Amino acid sequence: MREAFIPNESFGRNYPQKLTFTVFMICFGAALSGLMAGYVLGMAGGVTLMDSFLKEFYPEVYQNHNIINDQYCKFDSPILTWFISSLYLAAMIGSLLASTFTRLYGRLETRFFGNLFFHFGIMVWCFPQQQSSMLMVGCVLLGFGIGWTFQSVPIYISEFAPYKYRGSLNMLFQLTITIGIFVANVFNYIFSRMESGEEWFVNFVMTTLSLMFPLIFRLDTPISLIVRGFNKRAKITLIRIRGTTDVKEEFEDLLVASESSKVVKHPWVSLLKRQYRPQLTFAIVIPFFQQLTGMNVIVYNAPVLFKTIGFEANASLLFAMITGCCNVIATLVSIFTVDKFGRRSLFLKGVIQMFICQIVIAIAIACKFGFDGNPGMLPKWYVIVVVCGICVYVTGIAWSWGPLGCLVPSEIFPLEVRSSAQSITVSMNMIFTFVVIQNFTNIFCHMKFGLFIFFACFIIVMSTFIDSLLPETKEVPIEKMHVVWQSHPYWKKFDKQTDVTTIMNEY
């Protein structure tokens, strides 16, 4: 692993870095939006295994599932996968729309409207005498909620958090997403054992529980207030969240950042400029690599994966619940280590664990399923090996690439293009997830166990890229992040507008 590049950890600034109760509650309240997103994603992947749901909305899939003997191809149905993948497509569109709204009306209001989309989507899903067309309308609304939430919350937390705690506080969002997925897996398992024939409907109704958490501390970020001309409110907010009146340096830096941002009239066009190419590269590459590690196939689609590799429906939901618990625990590890060891370290150590597990899973499936996908009776030891392998893989994701995929892109862009850039990150994440989820069952049917070898190869590629080109951003004030790129041995050639020596002498 190469030595992490960082120009200067302190930057000569004396920002107050106390983690106040107000800041923690603001960030925690914002992060709770992840509960909704996680529950919706986890629940959507689970109900597709319920016979009552398949009989009601996808009878042809239910019939084919009982006829096809090849385990690799039992769920090879573009119509069924569209039910899940449409969430991600709608989220991509929603994140792009949320960008302009965030810039004009602030991060707080974008969060609020994201919550409204969740409410409306659940109302549609719980509509009496449900039809498949109404399910898709609900998916679109919920996808918009996911897109608006993913676009606004990471920026919101990053702009509030003291830079020494920015990583940990930002990862609270990822933690609540994993908790939402885990809770969804628990309910999926419980309701799958019901005999009413409407367990899928009860699960939809239970989704409303994730909407009961109000917005805590309705404050917008100081920089967002300054950009919209509320300088006095911004300073009062800054004093409140820092717990001190000594905020002169930070407030002045926010004013400078705001003035610089006003020069940019068209942030979408400005993103294409050479000076933003380093950050834009990571905004696209990180979500691209995330999906080609098989992350969302296993984390969000775990029940279908377990059922595909030969487990019974109830057992599949039970094992998905176990992996969801591992996901939550490992995310906690990431929260307590990211600001201590840095982003690069977690990225690179996580891929080692993920690579080993992908190879183990591929070998286990190959030995038992072969190429014909007919494993016969699965022995207990085999089940334990596969489930443990997937659990260890999920923990590798959860303390590295999972939360860092949200954190790093949200903190590396300057203010003038931050909102648009975050939309690019989210939309790239969602479109790549859409492509992978929509084609997962078909690819698995054709590539068989080779799919996991394919994912393992991309893990090698992405670790090489991160090791070579990603600078360390730990403990860098978000208003001064540009110094990291302007001083980087490789990326500095893309931004020659500012003399690096002058910047370093200033800070």
Coordinates of C-alpha atoms in Angstrom, one line a residue:
M1 CA 0.0 0.0 0.0
R2 CA 1.4 3.4 -1.0
E3 CA 1.9 6.1 1.6
A4 CA -1.2 8.3 1.8
F5 CA -0.7 11.8 0.4
I6 CA -2.0 14.7 2.5
P7 CA -0.4 18.2 2.3
N8 CA -0.8 19.3 5.9
E9 CA -3.2 17.9 8.5
S10 CA -3.7 21.1 10.4
F11 CA -3.7 23.7 7.6
G12 CA -2.6 26.2 10.2
R13 CA -6.3 26.9 11.1
N14 CA -7.7 27.1 14.5
Y15 CA -11.3 26.0 13.9
P16 CA -13.2 24.9 17.1
Q17 CA -13.4 21.2 16.9
K18 CA -15.4 20.3 20.0
L19 CA -18.2 17.7 19.2
T20 CA -21.2 19.5 20.8
F21 CA -24.4 17.8 21.7
T22 CA -26.2 20.0 19.2
V23 CA -24.0 18.9 16.3
F24 CA -24.4 15.3 17.2
M25 CA -28.2 15.5 17.4
I26 CA -28.4 17.4 14.1
C27 CA -26.3 14.8 12.4
F28 CA -28.1 12.0 14.1
G29 CA -31.5 13.4 13.1
A30 CA -30.4 13.8 9.5
A31 CA -29.0 10.3 9.5
L32 CA -32.3 8.8 10.5
S33 CA -33.5 9.4 7.0
G34 CA -31.4 6.3 6.2
L35 CA -33.8 4.1 8.1
M36 CA -36.5 4.8 5.5
A37 CA -34.2 4.1 2.6
G38 CA -32.7 1.0 4.1
Y39 CA -36.1 -0.5 5.1
V40 CA -37.6 0.1 1.6
L41 CA -34.6 -1.5 -0.1
G42 CA -34.4 -4.4 2.3
M43 CA -38.2 -5.0 2.2
A44 CA -38.4 -4.9 -1.6
G45 CA -35.7 -7.6 -1.9
G46 CA -37.5 -9.9 0.6
V47 CA -41.1 -9.8 -0.5
T48 CA -40.1 -11.2 -4.0
L49 CA -39.5 -14.5 -2.2
M50 CA -43.0 -14.7 -0.7
D51 CA -45.2 -17.1 -2.6
S52 CA -48.3 -15.0 -1.9
F53 CA -46.6 -12.0 -3.4
L54 CA -45.6 -13.9 -6.5
K55 CA -49.0 -15.5 -7.0
E56 CA -50.7 -12.1 -6.6
F57 CA -48.5 -10.0 -9.0
Y58 CA -46.1 -12.3 -10.9
P59 CA -47.9 -15.7 -11.3
E60 CA -45.8 -16.7 -14.3
V61 CA -42.6 -16.3 -12.2
Y62 CA -44.2 -18.4 -9.5
Q63 CA -45.0 -21.2 -12.0
N64 CA -41.6 -21.1 -13.6
H65 CA -39.9 -21.2 -10.2
N66 CA -41.5 -24.5 -9.5
I67 CA -40.7 -26.0 -12.9
I68 CA -37.1 -25.0 -13.5
N69 CA -34.5 -27.3 -12.0
D70 CA -31.4 -25.2 -12.6
Q71 CA -30.9 -23.2 -9.4
Y72 CA -28.8 -20.6 -11.3
C73 CA -31.9 -19.7 -13.4
K74 CA -34.9 -20.0 -11.0
F75 CA -35.3 -16.2 -10.6
D76 CA -34.2 -15.2 -14.2
S77 CA -37.2 -12.9 -14.8
P78 CA -36.7 -9.3 -16.1
I79 CA -40.2 -8.5 -15.0
L80 CA -39.6 -9.5 -11.4
T81 CA -36.2 -7.8 -11.1
W82 CA -37.8 -4.6 -12.6
F83 CA -39.9 -4.4 -9.3
I84 CA -36.6 -3.9 -7.4
S85 CA -34.4 -2.2 -9.9
S86 CA -37.0 0.5 -10.7
L87 CA -36.4 1.9 -7.2
Y88 CA -32.8 2.7 -8.3
L89 CA -33.7 4.2 -11.6
A90 CA -36.2 6.5 -10.0
A91 CA -33.6 7.4 -7.3
M92 CA -31.2 8.4 -10.1
I93 CA -33.7 10.8 -11.6
G94 CA -34.7 12.1 -8.2
S95 CA -31.1 12.9 -7.2
L96 CA -30.6 15.0 -10.3
L97 CA -33.8 16.9 -9.6
A98 CA -32.8 17.4 -6.0
S99 CA -29.5 19.1 -6.9
T100 CA -31.1 22.4 -8.1
F101 CA -33.5 22.3 -5.2
T102 CA -30.7 21.9 -2.7
R103 CA -28.7 24.8 -4.1
L104 CA -31.7 27.1 -4.2
Y105 CA -33.6 26.2 -1.0
G106 CA -31.1 24.5 1.2
R107 CA -30.1 21.1 2.4
L108 CA -32.8 20.9 5.1
E109 CA -35.8 21.5 2.8
T110 CA -34.4 18.8 0.4
R111 CA -34.4 16.3 3.3
F112 CA -38.0 17.3 4.1
F113 CA -39.3 16.7 0.6
G114 CA -37.4 13.4 0.5
N115 CA -39.3 12.3 3.5
L116 CA -42.6 13.4 1.8
F117 CA -41.8 11.2 -1.2
F118 CA -41.4 8.3 1.2
H119 CA -44.8 9.0 2.8
F120 CA -46.5 9.2 -0.6
G121 CA -44.8 6.0 -1.9
I122 CA -45.9 4.0 1.2
M123 CA -49.4 5.3 0.9
V124 CA -49.6 4.1 -2.7
W125 CA -48.1 0.7 -1.8
C126 CA -50.7 0.2 1.0
F127 CA -53.6 1.2 -1.2
P128 CA -56.5 -1.3 -0.9
Q129 CA -57.0 -3.7 -3.8
Q130 CA -53.5 -3.3 -4.9
Q131 CA -52.4 -3.8 -8.6
S132 CA -49.0 -4.3 -10.1
S133 CA -49.3 -0.9 -11.8
M134 CA -49.8 0.8 -8.5
L135 CA -46.8 -1.0 -7.1
M136 CA -44.7 0.5 -9.8
V137 CA -46.1 4.0 -9.0
G138 CA -45.1 3.4 -5.4
C139 CA -41.6 2.3 -6.5
V140 CA -41.1 5.5 -8.4
L141 CA -42.2 7.7 -5.5
L142 CA -40.0 5.7 -3.0
G143 CA -37.1 5.9 -5.5
F144 CA -37.5 9.7 -5.5
G145 CA -37.3 9.7 -1.8
I146 CA -34.1 7.6 -1.9
G147 CA -32.6 9.9 -4.5
W148 CA -33.4 13.1 -2.6
T149 CA -32.2 11.7 0.7
F150 CA -28.9 10.3 -0.7
Q151 CA -28.3 13.7 -2.4
S152 CA -28.9 15.9 0.6
V153 CA -28.0 14.0 3.8
P154 CA -24.3 13.4 3.2
I155 CA -23.7 17.0 2.3
Y156 CA -25.8 18.2 5.2
I157 CA -23.8 16.2 7.7
S158 CA -20.4 17.0 6.1
E159 CA -21.1 20.8 6.3
F160 CA -22.2 20.7 9.9
A161 CA -19.6 18.3 11.3
P162 CA -16.2 19.5 12.8
Y163 CA -13.6 18.2 10.4
K164 CA -12.0 15.9 12.9
Y165 CA -15.3 14.1 13.4
R166 CA -16.7 14.5 9.8
G167 CA -16.1 10.9 8.8
S168 CA -17.7 9.3 11.9
L169 CA -20.7 11.6 11.9
N170 CA -21.3 11.1 8.1
M171 CA -21.2 7.4 8.5
L172 CA -24.2 7.6 10.9
F173 CA -26.2 7.8 7.7
Q174 CA -24.8 4.6 6.4
L175 CA -25.4 3.0 9.9
T176 CA -29.1 3.8 9.8
I177 CA -29.4 2.5 6.3
T178 CA -27.9 -0.8 7.5
I179 CA -30.3 -0.8 10.5
G180 CA -33.2 -0.2 8.1
I181 CA -32.1 -3.2 5.9
F182 CA -31.7 -5.4 9.0
V183 CA -35.1 -4.5 10.4
A184 CA -36.6 -5.2 6.9
N185 CA -35.0 -8.6 6.9
V186 CA -36.4 -9.3 10.3
F187 CA -39.9 -8.4 9.3
N188 CA -39.5 -10.3 6.0
Y189 CA -38.6 -13.4 7.9
I190 CA -41.5 -13.0 10.4
F191 CA -44.1 -12.3 7.8
S192 CA -43.0 -15.0 5.5
R193 CA -44.1 -17.5 8.2
M194 CA -47.7 -16.1 8.2
E195 CA -50.4 -18.2 6.7
S196 CA -52.8 -15.5 5.8
G197 CA -51.7 -15.2 2.2
E198 CA -51.2 -11.4 2.6
E199 CA -47.9 -11.3 4.4
W200 CA -46.5 -9.1 1.7
F201 CA -49.3 -6.5 2.4
V202 CA -48.6 -6.5 6.2
N203 CA -44.9 -5.9 5.3
F204 CA -45.8 -2.9 3.2
V205 CA -47.9 -1.5 6.1
M206 CA -45.0 -2.0 8.5
T207 CA -42.9 0.1 6.3
T208 CA -44.7 3.1 7.8
L209 CA -42.9 2.5 11.0
S210 CA -39.7 3.9 9.4
L211 CA -41.5 7.2 8.7
M212 CA -42.3 8.0 12.4
F213 CA -38.9 9.7 13.1
P214 CA -39.3 13.5 13.0
L215 CA -36.6 16.0 11.8
I216 CA -34.5 16.8 14.9
F217 CA -33.1 20.4 15.3
R218 CA -34.5 22.0 12.1
L219 CA -31.3 23.9 11.2
D220 CA -29.8 24.5 7.8
T221 CA -26.0 24.4 7.4
P222 CA -24.2 27.7 7.9
I223 CA -22.7 27.7 4.4
S224 CA -26.1 27.0 2.8
L225 CA -27.5 30.0 4.7
I226 CA -24.7 32.2 3.6
V227 CA -25.1 31.3 0.0
R228 CA -28.7 32.3 0.2
G229 CA -27.9 35.6 1.9
F230 CA -28.7 34.8 5.5
N231 CA -25.3 35.7 6.9
K232 CA -26.6 36.7 10.4
R233 CA -28.5 33.5 10.8
A234 CA -25.5 31.6 9.6
K235 CA -23.2 33.1 12.2
I236 CA -25.7 32.4 15.0
T237 CA -26.0 28.8 13.8
L238 CA -22.2 28.4 13.7
I239 CA -21.8 29.7 17.2
R240 CA -24.6 27.4 18.4
I241 CA -23.2 24.2 16.8
R242 CA -19.5 24.9 17.7
G243 CA -20.4 25.8 21.3
T244 CA -18.2 28.9 21.3
T245 CA -18.2 32.5 20.0
D246 CA -14.7 32.1 18.7
V247 CA -15.8 31.2 15.1
K248 CA -14.3 34.2 13.3
E249 CA -11.8 32.2 11.2
E250 CA -14.3 29.5 10.2
F251 CA -17.0 32.1 9.4
E252 CA -14.6 34.1 7.2
D253 CA -13.6 31.0 5.3
L254 CA -17.3 30.2 4.7
L255 CA -17.8 33.7 3.4
V256 CA -14.9 33.3 1.0
A257 CA -16.2 30.0 -0.2
S258 CA -19.6 31.5 -0.7
E259 CA -18.2 34.4 -2.8
S260 CA -16.3 31.9 -4.9
S261 CA -19.4 29.8 -5.5
K262 CA -21.4 32.8 -6.7
V263 CA -19.0 33.2 -9.7
V264 CA -20.2 29.8 -11.0
K265 CA -23.6 30.4 -12.7
H266 CA -24.0 27.0 -14.2
P267 CA -22.6 24.3 -11.8
W268 CA -23.5 21.4 -14.1
V269 CA -21.4 22.9 -16.9
S270 CA -18.6 24.0 -14.5
L271 CA -18.3 20.4 -13.3
L272 CA -16.8 19.5 -16.7
K273 CA -14.0 22.0 -16.3
R274 CA -10.5 20.6 -16.1
Q275 CA -10.0 21.9 -12.5
Y276 CA -12.8 19.6 -11.2
R277 CA -11.7 16.6 -13.1
P278 CA -9.9 14.8 -10.2
Q279 CA -13.0 15.1 -7.9
L280 CA -15.4 14.2 -10.8
T281 CA -13.3 11.1 -11.5
F282 CA -13.9 9.8 -8.0
A283 CA -17.5 10.8 -8.0
I284 CA -18.0 8.4 -11.0
V285 CA -15.4 5.7 -10.3
I286 CA -16.2 5.0 -6.7
P287 CA -19.9 4.1 -7.2
F288 CA -18.9 2.2 -10.4
F289 CA -16.5 0.0 -8.5
Q290 CA -18.9 -0.3 -5.6
Q291 CA -21.4 -2.1 -7.8
L292 CA -18.9 -4.3 -9.6
T293 CA -17.8 -5.7 -6.3
G294 CA -21.2 -7.4 -6.0
M295 CA -22.0 -5.2 -3.0
N296 CA -25.7 -4.4 -3.7
V297 CA -26.3 -7.9 -5.2
I298 CA -25.5 -9.3 -1.7
V299 CA -26.5 -6.6 0.7
Y300 CA -29.8 -5.4 -0.9
N301 CA -30.7 -8.6 -2.7
A302 CA -29.5 -11.2 -0.1
P303 CA -32.8 -13.1 0.1
V304 CA -32.9 -13.7 -3.6
L305 CA -29.3 -14.7 -3.7
F306 CA -29.7 -17.2 -0.9
K307 CA -32.8 -18.7 -2.5
T308 CA -31.0 -18.9 -5.9
I309 CA -28.1 -20.9 -4.4
G310 CA -30.5 -23.5 -3.1
F311 CA -31.9 -22.5 0.3
E312 CA -35.6 -22.6 1.1
A313 CA -37.5 -19.4 1.2
N314 CA -37.7 -19.1 5.0
A315 CA -34.1 -20.1 5.4
S316 CA -33.1 -17.5 2.8
L317 CA -34.8 -14.8 4.7
L318 CA -33.3 -16.0 8.0
F319 CA -29.8 -15.9 6.5
A320 CA -30.4 -12.5 5.0
M321 CA -31.4 -11.3 8.5
I322 CA -28.1 -12.7 9.9
T323 CA -26.0 -10.9 7.2
G324 CA -28.0 -7.7 7.9
C325 CA -27.0 -7.9 11.5
C326 CA -23.3 -8.3 10.5
N327 CA -23.8 -5.3 8.2
V328 CA -24.9 -3.1 11.2
I329 CA -22.1 -4.3 13.5
A330 CA -19.3 -3.7 10.9
T331 CA -20.6 -0.3 10.1
L332 CA -20.2 0.6 13.7
V333 CA -16.5 -0.4 13.4
S334 CA -16.2 2.0 10.5
I335 CA -17.7 4.9 12.5
F336 CA -15.1 4.5 15.2
T337 CA -12.1 4.0 12.9
V338 CA -12.5 6.2 9.9
D339 CA -11.3 9.5 11.5
K340 CA -8.5 7.6 13.2
F341 CA -7.0 5.5 10.4
G342 CA -8.3 7.5 7.4
R343 CA -10.3 6.8 4.3
R344 CA -7.6 5.2 2.2
S345 CA -6.6 2.7 4.9
L346 CA -10.2 1.4 5.2
F347 CA -10.7 1.3 1.4
L348 CA -7.6 -0.8 0.9
K349 CA -7.9 -3.1 3.9
G350 CA -11.6 -3.8 3.1
V351 CA -10.9 -5.0 -0.4
I352 CA -8.5 -7.7 0.9
Q353 CA -11.3 -9.2 3.0
M354 CA -13.8 -8.8 0.2
F355 CA -11.5 -10.5 -2.4
I356 CA -10.8 -13.5 -0.3
C357 CA -14.5 -14.0 0.5
Q358 CA -15.5 -13.8 -3.2
I359 CA -13.0 -16.5 -4.1
V360 CA -14.2 -18.7 -1.2
I361 CA -17.9 -18.2 -2.2
A362 CA -17.1 -19.0 -5.9
I363 CA -15.3 -22.2 -5.0
A364 CA -18.0 -23.3 -2.7
I365 CA -20.8 -22.8 -5.3
A366 CA -18.7 -24.4 -8.0
C367 CA -18.0 -27.5 -6.0
K368 CA -21.6 -28.2 -5.2
F369 CA -23.6 -26.7 -8.1
G370 CA -21.1 -27.2 -10.9
F371 CA -22.4 -26.0 -14.3
D372 CA -25.8 -27.7 -14.3
G373 CA -27.1 -25.9 -11.2
N374 CA -28.5 -29.0 -9.6
P375 CA -26.8 -29.5 -6.2
G376 CA -29.2 -32.0 -4.7
M377 CA -29.5 -32.0 -0.9
L378 CA -27.2 -29.3 0.7
P379 CA -25.4 -30.7 3.8
K380 CA -25.3 -28.6 6.9
W381 CA -21.5 -27.9 6.8
Y382 CA -21.9 -26.5 3.3
V383 CA -24.7 -24.1 4.4
I384 CA -22.5 -22.9 7.2
V385 CA -19.5 -22.3 4.9
V386 CA -21.5 -20.3 2.4
V387 CA -23.4 -18.3 5.0
C388 CA -20.2 -17.5 6.9
G389 CA -18.4 -16.6 3.7
I390 CA -21.2 -14.1 2.7
C391 CA -21.3 -12.7 6.3
V392 CA -17.6 -12.0 6.3
Y393 CA -17.9 -10.5 2.8
V394 CA -20.7 -8.2 4.0
T395 CA -18.6 -7.1 7.0
G396 CA -15.8 -6.2 4.7
I397 CA -18.1 -4.0 2.7
A398 CA -19.7 -2.5 5.7
W399 CA -16.6 -1.1 7.3
S400 CA -15.0 0.1 4.1
W401 CA -16.6 0.6 0.7
G402 CA -20.2 0.8 1.8
P403 CA -20.0 3.9 4.0
L404 CA -16.9 5.4 2.3
G405 CA -18.8 5.4 -1.0
C406 CA -21.1 8.0 0.5
L407 CA -18.5 9.9 2.7
V408 CA -15.6 10.6 0.3
P409 CA -17.6 12.0 -2.7
S410 CA -19.6 14.3 -0.3
E411 CA -16.5 15.9 1.2
I412 CA -14.1 16.4 -1.8
F413 CA -15.9 19.0 -3.9
P414 CA -15.7 22.8 -3.4
L415 CA -18.9 24.6 -2.5
E416 CA -19.7 26.0 -5.9
V417 CA -20.3 22.6 -7.5
R418 CA -20.9 20.5 -4.3
S419 CA -24.7 20.0 -4.8
S420 CA -24.5 19.1 -8.5
A421 CA -21.5 16.9 -7.8
Q422 CA -23.3 15.0 -5.1
S423 CA -26.2 14.4 -7.5
I424 CA -23.7 13.0 -10.0
T425 CA -22.4 10.6 -7.3
V426 CA -25.8 9.4 -6.3
S427 CA -27.1 9.1 -9.9
M428 CA -24.0 7.1 -10.9
N429 CA -24.5 4.9 -7.9
M430 CA -28.2 4.4 -8.7
I431 CA -27.8 3.8 -12.4
F432 CA -25.0 1.3 -11.9
T433 CA -27.0 -0.4 -9.2
F434 CA -30.0 -0.5 -11.6
V435 CA -28.0 -2.2 -14.3
V436 CA -26.5 -4.8 -11.9
I437 CA -29.8 -5.6 -10.1
Q438 CA -31.8 -5.7 -13.3
N439 CA -29.4 -8.1 -14.9
F440 CA -28.2 -10.0 -11.9
T441 CA -30.4 -13.1 -12.2
N442 CA -29.8 -13.3 -16.0
I443 CA -26.0 -12.9 -15.6
F444 CA -26.0 -15.5 -12.8
C445 CA -28.0 -17.9 -15.0
H446 CA -25.3 -17.6 -17.7
M447 CA -22.1 -17.0 -15.8
K448 CA -23.0 -19.3 -12.8
F449 CA -20.3 -19.4 -10.1
G450 CA -18.0 -17.4 -12.5
L451 CA -20.0 -14.3 -11.5
F452 CA -18.2 -14.1 -8.2
I453 CA -14.8 -14.5 -9.9
F454 CA -15.8 -11.6 -12.1
F455 CA -16.6 -9.5 -9.0
A456 CA -13.2 -10.5 -7.4
C457 CA -11.3 -9.3 -10.5
F458 CA -12.9 -5.9 -10.2
I459 CA -11.9 -5.8 -6.6
I460 CA -8.2 -6.0 -7.7
V461 CA -8.7 -3.2 -10.3
M462 CA -10.4 -0.8 -7.9
S463 CA -7.9 -1.4 -5.1
T464 CA -5.1 -0.5 -7.5
F465 CA -6.9 2.7 -8.6
I466 CA -7.5 3.8 -5.0
D467 CA -4.0 3.0 -3.9
S468 CA -2.5 5.0 -6.8
L469 CA -4.7 8.1 -7.0
L470 CA -6.8 8.8 -4.0
P471 CA -5.3 11.3 -1.5
E472 CA -6.1 11.1 2.2
T473 CA -8.8 13.6 3.2
K474 CA -8.9 12.8 6.9
E475 CA -9.0 16.0 9.1
V476 CA -9.0 18.3 6.2
P477 CA -11.5 21.2 6.6
I478 CA -14.2 20.9 3.9
E479 CA -13.6 24.6 2.9
K480 CA -9.9 23.8 2.3
M481 CA -10.3 20.5 0.5
H482 CA -9.1 22.1 -2.8
V483 CA -5.5 22.3 -1.3
V484 CA -5.3 18.5 -1.3
W485 CA -5.9 18.3 -5.0
Q486 CA -3.8 21.3 -6.0
S487 CA -0.9 19.8 -4.1
H488 CA -1.2 16.2 -5.2
P489 CA 1.7 14.8 -7.3
Y490 CA -0.6 13.7 -10.1
W491 CA -3.9 15.7 -9.8
K492 CA -2.2 19.1 -9.4
K493 CA -1.7 19.3 -13.2
F494 CA -5.4 19.6 -13.6
D495 CA -5.7 22.8 -11.6
K496 CA -3.0 25.4 -12.4
Q497 CA -5.1 28.4 -11.7
T498 CA -3.7 28.8 -8.1
D499 CA -0.1 28.7 -7.2
V500 CA 0.4 25.8 -4.8
T501 CA 3.3 27.4 -2.9
T502 CA 1.2 30.4 -2.2
I503 CA -1.6 28.3 -0.8
M504 CA 0.7 26.2 1.4
N505 CA 2.4 29.4 2.8
E506 CA -1.0 30.8 3.6
Y507 CA -2.1 27.7 5.5

